[in-house]
Amino acid sequence: MNPWVLALAAIAGAVVLGVVIAGWVRGRARMGTEGQMATYRTLHIASLAAPALRAGLTESAAQRSVKHLRNLLGVQALAITDDFSTLAWDGVGDKQREVAATHARAALDSGSAVVLSAVQAREVSEMLRSGIAAPLTSEDVVVGALVAYSDESAGPALMRAVEEVATFTSGQLDLAELDRTRARSAEAEVRVLRAQISPHFIFNSLTAIASFVRTDPDRARDLLLDFAEFTR
């Protein structure tokens, strides 16, 4: 092939590569700094866990949220427990998941985060070196725990991270309880209104409507529809 053709092809290729790299750099700049992207990723993962937790501390909710919470912490395994058992597990050592409820006991009893020993961590998997259990609360009552396991020694950073994720999770459980309280309040209001519709009230209403059946049928019809809507 003509050397000039090869040279032109090489130059064209370099130009195209330069354009691609420049576009990638501009795209990265538009997306934000590394710190901003890290913040976005953290908030995005938290938003994935939140909807399930708004259902309360149930087995189904725990199973749907545990993977996202583990991704937030970046640990090798994470368990969510209630007072008695392990509700959900994600990560290594799944066959030993029930031991997490035992590891959570100190956090449940004390109401504060505790560091697990290396021996406890190895009860889950030989690759693990440490663990931290942090309580979960609902309306200031301890209802469960997060138990995180790591293949590194537990330090202040991991302790703080687990506590923060436990606080976030507890906040969602509080919102779930608030939703239930509102629903109970609405149901109670409906029961009160139904109780106020006494047989005497119904008799008087139907008698008043009947009085218009012959003299003003259209009004009787409207009153009957209003009464039906009210009692519905």
PDB file of C-alpha atoms in Angstrom, residues 52-53 56-67 69 80-81 86-89:
ATOM      1  CA  ALA A  52     -38.868  -1.833  51.037  1.00  0.00           C
ATOM      2  CA  LEU A  53     -38.030  -0.566  54.524  1.00  0.00           C
ATOM      3  CA  GLY A  56     -41.560  -2.092  58.350  1.00  0.00           C
ATOM      4  CA  LEU A  57     -39.187  -4.698  59.752  1.00  0.00           C
ATOM      5  CA  THR A  58     -40.640  -7.758  58.041  1.00  0.00           C
ATOM      6  CA  GLU A  59     -38.882 -10.705  56.426  1.00  0.00           C
ATOM      7  CA  SER A  60     -40.002  -9.615  52.965  1.00  0.00           C
ATOM      8  CA  ALA A  61     -38.867  -6.024  53.453  1.00  0.00           C
ATOM      9  CA  ALA A  62     -35.529  -7.121  54.905  1.00  0.00           C
ATOM     10  CA  GLN A  63     -34.842  -9.492  52.008  1.00  0.00           C
ATOM     11  CA  ARG A  64     -35.589  -6.772  49.448  1.00  0.00           C
ATOM     12  CA  SER A  65     -33.354  -4.189  51.128  1.00  0.00           C
ATOM     13  CA  VAL A  66     -30.384  -6.175  52.497  1.00  0.00           C
ATOM     14  CA  LYS A  67     -28.429  -6.283  49.224  1.00  0.00           C
ATOM     15  CA  LEU A  69     -27.596  -1.906  52.426  1.00  0.00           C
ATOM     16  CA  ILE A  80     -30.795  -8.012  59.195  1.00  0.00           C
ATOM     17  CA  THR A  81     -32.328  -9.500  62.331  1.00  0.00           C
ATOM     18  CA  THR A  86     -32.201 -13.561  61.030  1.00  0.00           C
ATOM     19  CA  LEU A  87     -34.677 -12.027  58.596  1.00  0.00           C
ATOM     20  CA  ALA A  88     -32.339 -11.579  55.631  1.00  0.00           C
ATOM     21  CA  TRP A  89     -28.754 -12.219  54.564  1.00  0.00           C
TER      22      TRP A  89
END
